[in-house]
PDB file of C-alpha atoms in Angstrom:
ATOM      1  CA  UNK C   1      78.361 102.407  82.230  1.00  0.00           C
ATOM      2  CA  UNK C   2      82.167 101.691  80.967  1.00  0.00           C
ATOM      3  CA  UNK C   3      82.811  98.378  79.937  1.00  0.00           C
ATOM      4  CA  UNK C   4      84.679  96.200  82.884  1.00  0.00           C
ATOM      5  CA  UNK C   5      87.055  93.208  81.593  1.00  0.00           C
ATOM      6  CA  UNK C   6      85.351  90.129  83.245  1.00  0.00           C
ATOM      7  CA  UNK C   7      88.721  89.159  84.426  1.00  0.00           C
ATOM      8  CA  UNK C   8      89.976  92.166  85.842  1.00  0.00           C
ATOM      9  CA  UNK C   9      89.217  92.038  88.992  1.00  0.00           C
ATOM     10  CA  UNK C  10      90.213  87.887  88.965  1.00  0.00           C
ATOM     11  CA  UNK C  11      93.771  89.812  87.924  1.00  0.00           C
ATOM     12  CA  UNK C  12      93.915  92.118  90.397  1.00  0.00           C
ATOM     13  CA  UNK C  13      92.908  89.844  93.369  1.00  0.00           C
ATOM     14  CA  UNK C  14      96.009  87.602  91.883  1.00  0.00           C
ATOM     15  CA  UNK C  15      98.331  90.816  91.426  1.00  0.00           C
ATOM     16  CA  UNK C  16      97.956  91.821  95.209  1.00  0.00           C
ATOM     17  CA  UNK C  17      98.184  88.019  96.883  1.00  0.00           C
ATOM     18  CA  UNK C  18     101.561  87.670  94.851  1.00  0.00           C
ATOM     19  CA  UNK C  19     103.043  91.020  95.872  1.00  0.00           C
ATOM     20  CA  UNK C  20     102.610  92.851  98.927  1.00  0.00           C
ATOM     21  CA  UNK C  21     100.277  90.969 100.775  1.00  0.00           C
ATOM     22  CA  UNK C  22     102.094  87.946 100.108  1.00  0.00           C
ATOM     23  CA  UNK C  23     105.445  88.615  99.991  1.00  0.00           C
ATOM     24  CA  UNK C  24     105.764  91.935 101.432  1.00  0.00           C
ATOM     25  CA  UNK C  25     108.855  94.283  99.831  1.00  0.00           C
ATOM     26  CA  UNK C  26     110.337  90.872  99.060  1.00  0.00           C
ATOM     27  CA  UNK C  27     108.512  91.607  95.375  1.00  0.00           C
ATOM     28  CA  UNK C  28     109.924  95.014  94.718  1.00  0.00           C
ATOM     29  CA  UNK C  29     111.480  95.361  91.884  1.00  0.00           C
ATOM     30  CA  UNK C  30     115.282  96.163  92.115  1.00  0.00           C
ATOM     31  CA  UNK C  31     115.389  99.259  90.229  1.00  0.00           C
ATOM     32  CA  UNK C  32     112.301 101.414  90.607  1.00  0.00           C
ATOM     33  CA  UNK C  33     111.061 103.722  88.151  1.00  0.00           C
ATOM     34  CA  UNK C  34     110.857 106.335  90.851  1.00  0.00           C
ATOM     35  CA  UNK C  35     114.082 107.322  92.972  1.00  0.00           C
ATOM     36  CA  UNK C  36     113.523 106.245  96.808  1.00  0.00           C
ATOM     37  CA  UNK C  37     110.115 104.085  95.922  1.00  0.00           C
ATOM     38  CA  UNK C  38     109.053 101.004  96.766  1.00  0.00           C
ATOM     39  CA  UNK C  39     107.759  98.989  93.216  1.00  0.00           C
ATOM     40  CA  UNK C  40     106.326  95.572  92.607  1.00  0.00           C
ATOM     41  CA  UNK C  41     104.757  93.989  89.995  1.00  0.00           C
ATOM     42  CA  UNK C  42     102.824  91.356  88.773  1.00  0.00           C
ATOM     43  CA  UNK C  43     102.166  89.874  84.787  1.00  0.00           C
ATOM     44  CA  UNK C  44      99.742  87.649  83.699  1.00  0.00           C
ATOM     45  CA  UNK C  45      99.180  88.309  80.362  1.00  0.00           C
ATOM     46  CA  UNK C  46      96.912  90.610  78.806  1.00  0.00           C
ATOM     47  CA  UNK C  47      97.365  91.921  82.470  1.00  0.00           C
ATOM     48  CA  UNK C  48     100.131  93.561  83.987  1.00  0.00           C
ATOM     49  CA  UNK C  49     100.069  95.211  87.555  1.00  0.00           C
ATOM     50  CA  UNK C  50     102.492  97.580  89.252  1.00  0.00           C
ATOM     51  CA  UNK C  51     102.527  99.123  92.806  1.00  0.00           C
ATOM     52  CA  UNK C  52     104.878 102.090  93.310  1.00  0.00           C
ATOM     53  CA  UNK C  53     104.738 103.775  96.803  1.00  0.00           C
ATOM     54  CA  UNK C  54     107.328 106.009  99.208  1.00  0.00           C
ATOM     55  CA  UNK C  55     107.006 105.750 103.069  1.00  0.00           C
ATOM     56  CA  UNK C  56     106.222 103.583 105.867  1.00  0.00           C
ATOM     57  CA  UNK C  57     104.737 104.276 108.833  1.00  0.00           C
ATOM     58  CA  UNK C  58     103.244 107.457 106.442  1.00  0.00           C
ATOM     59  CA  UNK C  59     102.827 106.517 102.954  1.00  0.00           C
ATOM     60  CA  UNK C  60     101.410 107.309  99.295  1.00  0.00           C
ATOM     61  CA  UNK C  61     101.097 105.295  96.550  1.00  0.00           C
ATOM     62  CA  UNK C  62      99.444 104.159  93.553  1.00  0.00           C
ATOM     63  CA  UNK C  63      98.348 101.178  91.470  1.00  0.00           C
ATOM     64  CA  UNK C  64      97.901 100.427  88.116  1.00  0.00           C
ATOM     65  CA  UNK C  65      96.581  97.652  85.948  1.00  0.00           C
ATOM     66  CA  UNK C  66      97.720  97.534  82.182  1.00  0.00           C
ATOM     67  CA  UNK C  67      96.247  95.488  79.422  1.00  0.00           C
ATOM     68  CA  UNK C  68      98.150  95.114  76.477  1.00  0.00           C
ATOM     69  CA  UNK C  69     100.872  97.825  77.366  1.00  0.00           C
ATOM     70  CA  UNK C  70      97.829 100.276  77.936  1.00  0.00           C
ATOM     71  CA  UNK C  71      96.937 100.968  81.611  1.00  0.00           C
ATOM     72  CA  UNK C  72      93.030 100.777  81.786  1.00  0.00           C
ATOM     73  CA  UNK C  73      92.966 100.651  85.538  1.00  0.00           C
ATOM     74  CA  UNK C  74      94.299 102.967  88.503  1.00  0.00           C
ATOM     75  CA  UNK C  75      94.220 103.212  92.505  1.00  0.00           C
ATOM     76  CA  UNK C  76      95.757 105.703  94.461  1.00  0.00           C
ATOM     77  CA  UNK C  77      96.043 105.633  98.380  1.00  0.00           C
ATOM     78  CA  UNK C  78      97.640 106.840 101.260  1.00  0.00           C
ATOM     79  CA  UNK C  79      97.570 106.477 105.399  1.00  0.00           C
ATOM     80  CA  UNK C  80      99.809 104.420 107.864  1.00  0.00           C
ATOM     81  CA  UNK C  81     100.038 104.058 111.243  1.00  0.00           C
ATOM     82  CA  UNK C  82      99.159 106.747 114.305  1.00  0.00           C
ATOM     83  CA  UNK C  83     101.388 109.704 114.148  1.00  0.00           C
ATOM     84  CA  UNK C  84     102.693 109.043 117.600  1.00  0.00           C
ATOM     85  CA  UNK C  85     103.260 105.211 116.773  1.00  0.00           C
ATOM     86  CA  UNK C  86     107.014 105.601 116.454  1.00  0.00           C
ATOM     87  CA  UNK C  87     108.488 102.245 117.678  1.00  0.00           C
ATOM     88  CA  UNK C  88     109.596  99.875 114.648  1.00  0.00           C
ATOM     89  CA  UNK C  89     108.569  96.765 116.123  1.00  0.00           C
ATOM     90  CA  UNK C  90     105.254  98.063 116.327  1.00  0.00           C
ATOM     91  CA  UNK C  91     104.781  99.162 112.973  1.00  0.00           C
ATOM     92  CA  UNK C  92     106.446  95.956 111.946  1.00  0.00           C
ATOM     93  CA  UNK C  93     103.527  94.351 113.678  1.00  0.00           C
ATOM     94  CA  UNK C  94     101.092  96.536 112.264  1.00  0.00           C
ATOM     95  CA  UNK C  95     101.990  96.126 108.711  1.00  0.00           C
ATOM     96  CA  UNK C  96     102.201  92.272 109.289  1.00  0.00           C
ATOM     97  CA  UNK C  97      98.477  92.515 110.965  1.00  0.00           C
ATOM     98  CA  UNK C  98      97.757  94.376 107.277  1.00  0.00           C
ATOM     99  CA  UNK C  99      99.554  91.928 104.929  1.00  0.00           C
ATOM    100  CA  UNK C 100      97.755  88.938 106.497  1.00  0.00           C
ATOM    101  CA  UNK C 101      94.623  91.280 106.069  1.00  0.00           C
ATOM    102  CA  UNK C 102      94.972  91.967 102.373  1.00  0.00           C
ATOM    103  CA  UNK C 103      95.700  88.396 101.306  1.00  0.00           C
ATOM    104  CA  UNK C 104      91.946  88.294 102.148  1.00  0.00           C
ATOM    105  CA  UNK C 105      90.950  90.696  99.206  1.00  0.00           C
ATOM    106  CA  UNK C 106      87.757  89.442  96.829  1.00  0.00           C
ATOM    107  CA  UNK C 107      86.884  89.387  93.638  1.00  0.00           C
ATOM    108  CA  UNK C 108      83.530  90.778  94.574  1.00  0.00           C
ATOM    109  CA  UNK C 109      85.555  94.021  96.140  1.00  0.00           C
ATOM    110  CA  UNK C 110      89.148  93.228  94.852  1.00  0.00           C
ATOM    111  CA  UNK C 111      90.553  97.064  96.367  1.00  0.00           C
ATOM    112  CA  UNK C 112      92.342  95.986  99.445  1.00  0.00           C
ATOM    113  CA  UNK C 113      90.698  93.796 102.313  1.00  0.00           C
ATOM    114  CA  UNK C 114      87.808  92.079 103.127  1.00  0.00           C
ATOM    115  CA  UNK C 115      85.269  94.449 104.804  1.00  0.00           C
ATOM    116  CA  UNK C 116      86.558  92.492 108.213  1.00  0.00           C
ATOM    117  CA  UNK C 117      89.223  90.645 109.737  1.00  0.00           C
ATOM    118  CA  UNK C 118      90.245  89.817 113.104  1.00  0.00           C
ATOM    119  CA  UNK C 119      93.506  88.412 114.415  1.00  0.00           C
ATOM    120  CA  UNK C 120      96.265  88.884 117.206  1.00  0.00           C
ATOM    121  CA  UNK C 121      93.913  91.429 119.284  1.00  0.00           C
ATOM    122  CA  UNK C 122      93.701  93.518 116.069  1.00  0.00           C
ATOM    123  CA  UNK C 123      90.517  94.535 113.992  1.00  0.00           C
ATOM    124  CA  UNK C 124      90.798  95.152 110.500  1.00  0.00           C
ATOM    125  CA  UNK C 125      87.984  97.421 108.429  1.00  0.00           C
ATOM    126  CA  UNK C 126      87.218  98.171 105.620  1.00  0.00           C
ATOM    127  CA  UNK C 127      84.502 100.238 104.020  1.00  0.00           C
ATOM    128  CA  UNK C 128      84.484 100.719 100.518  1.00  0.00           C
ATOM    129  CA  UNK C 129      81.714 102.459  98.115  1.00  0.00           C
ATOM    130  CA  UNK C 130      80.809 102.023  94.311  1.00  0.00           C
ATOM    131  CA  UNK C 131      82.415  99.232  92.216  1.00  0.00           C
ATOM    132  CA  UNK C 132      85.255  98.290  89.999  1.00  0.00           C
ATOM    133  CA  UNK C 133      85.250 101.175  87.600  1.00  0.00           C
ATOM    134  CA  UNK C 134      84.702 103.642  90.052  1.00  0.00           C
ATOM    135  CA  UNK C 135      85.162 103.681  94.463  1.00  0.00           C
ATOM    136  CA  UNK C 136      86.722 104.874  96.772  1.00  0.00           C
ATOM    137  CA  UNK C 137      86.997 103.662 100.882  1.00  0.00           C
ATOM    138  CA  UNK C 138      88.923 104.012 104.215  1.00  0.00           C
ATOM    139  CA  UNK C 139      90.343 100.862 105.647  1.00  0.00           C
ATOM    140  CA  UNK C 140      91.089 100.665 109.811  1.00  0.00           C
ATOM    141  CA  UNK C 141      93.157  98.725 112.114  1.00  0.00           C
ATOM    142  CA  UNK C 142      92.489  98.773 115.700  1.00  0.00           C
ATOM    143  CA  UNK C 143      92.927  96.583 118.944  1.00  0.00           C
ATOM    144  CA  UNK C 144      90.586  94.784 120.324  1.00  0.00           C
ATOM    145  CA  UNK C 145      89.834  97.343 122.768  1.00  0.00           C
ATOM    146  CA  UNK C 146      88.997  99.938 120.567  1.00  0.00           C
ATOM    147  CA  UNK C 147      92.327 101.777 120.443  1.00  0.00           C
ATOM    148  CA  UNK C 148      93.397 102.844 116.361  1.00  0.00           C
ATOM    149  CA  UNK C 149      96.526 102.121 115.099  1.00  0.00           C
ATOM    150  CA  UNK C 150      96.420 102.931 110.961  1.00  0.00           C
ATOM    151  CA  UNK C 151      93.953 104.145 108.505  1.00  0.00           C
ATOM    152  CA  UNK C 152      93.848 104.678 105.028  1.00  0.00           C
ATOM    153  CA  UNK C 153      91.854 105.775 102.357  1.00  0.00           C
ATOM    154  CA  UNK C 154      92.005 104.945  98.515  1.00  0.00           C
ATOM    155  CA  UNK C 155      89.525 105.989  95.318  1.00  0.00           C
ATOM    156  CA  UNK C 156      90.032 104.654  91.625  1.00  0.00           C
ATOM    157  CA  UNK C 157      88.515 102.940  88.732  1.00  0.00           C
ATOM    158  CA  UNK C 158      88.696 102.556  84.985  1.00  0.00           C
ATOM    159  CA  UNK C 159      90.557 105.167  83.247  1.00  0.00           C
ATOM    160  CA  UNK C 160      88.568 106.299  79.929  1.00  0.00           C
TER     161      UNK C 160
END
């Protein structure tokens, strides 16, 4: 079994409250390493964290955890909302449903949310296999009455 930092996933559960989930593309970085991407990042040395994904109500993007300028850690995802969810204001409320969601993320499964959360006639799930060096999982929001709204699914782990 590769070895896991004992703080990483403290890090990472820092990394995510302090960026997206937290401040939403208020953290992006003003000049992202990728033309037409969305980037934010988070340091707390040894640790360094960047998110760099394109889309909205589709999107794709991928995570990464340095330590000491060498990145030891990696999550890639993509999903959104419904296809035929094309209004603005609801995806606006979607993705506000999924911030307040994600600042909910553990240290015991520090990926994305908690495995659930309920709020504003929404549902949010998430079911995730294997652990910090190696998983992958689907996340969910739907209403209350069952209807779905967004999924995604991510995999990663330690790079070796």
């Amino acid at each position: 079994m590769p070895f896991i930092p004992p703080d990483l996933a403290a890090f990472l559960v820092e990394a995510k409250r302090r960026t997206y989930a937290g401040l939403d593309d208020d953290a992006t970085v003003a000049a992202p390493l990728l033309a037409g991407s969305k980037q934010l990042e988070h340091r707390a040395p040894p640790y360094a964290y960047r998110d760099i994904y394109f889309g909205m109500g589709f999107f794709v993007g991928q995570e990464t955890v340095s330590r000491d300028d060498r990145v030891i850690w990696s999550m890639s995802y993509s999903g959104g909302a419904r296809v035929d969810i094309t209004d603005r204001s609801t995806l606006l409320e979607i993705y506000k449903f999924l911030r307040q969601a994600l600042l909910g993320v553990s240290v015991e499964e520090p990926y994305r949310g908690p495995r659930l959360f309920e709020q504003a006639g929404m549902a949010y799930r998430n079911e995730v296999e294997g652990t910090l060096d190696r998983f992958h999982g689907i996340e969910t929001i739907a209403r209350h009455d069952g209807a779905p709204l967004y999924e995604l699914r991510f995999s990663g782990g330690l790079l070796r």
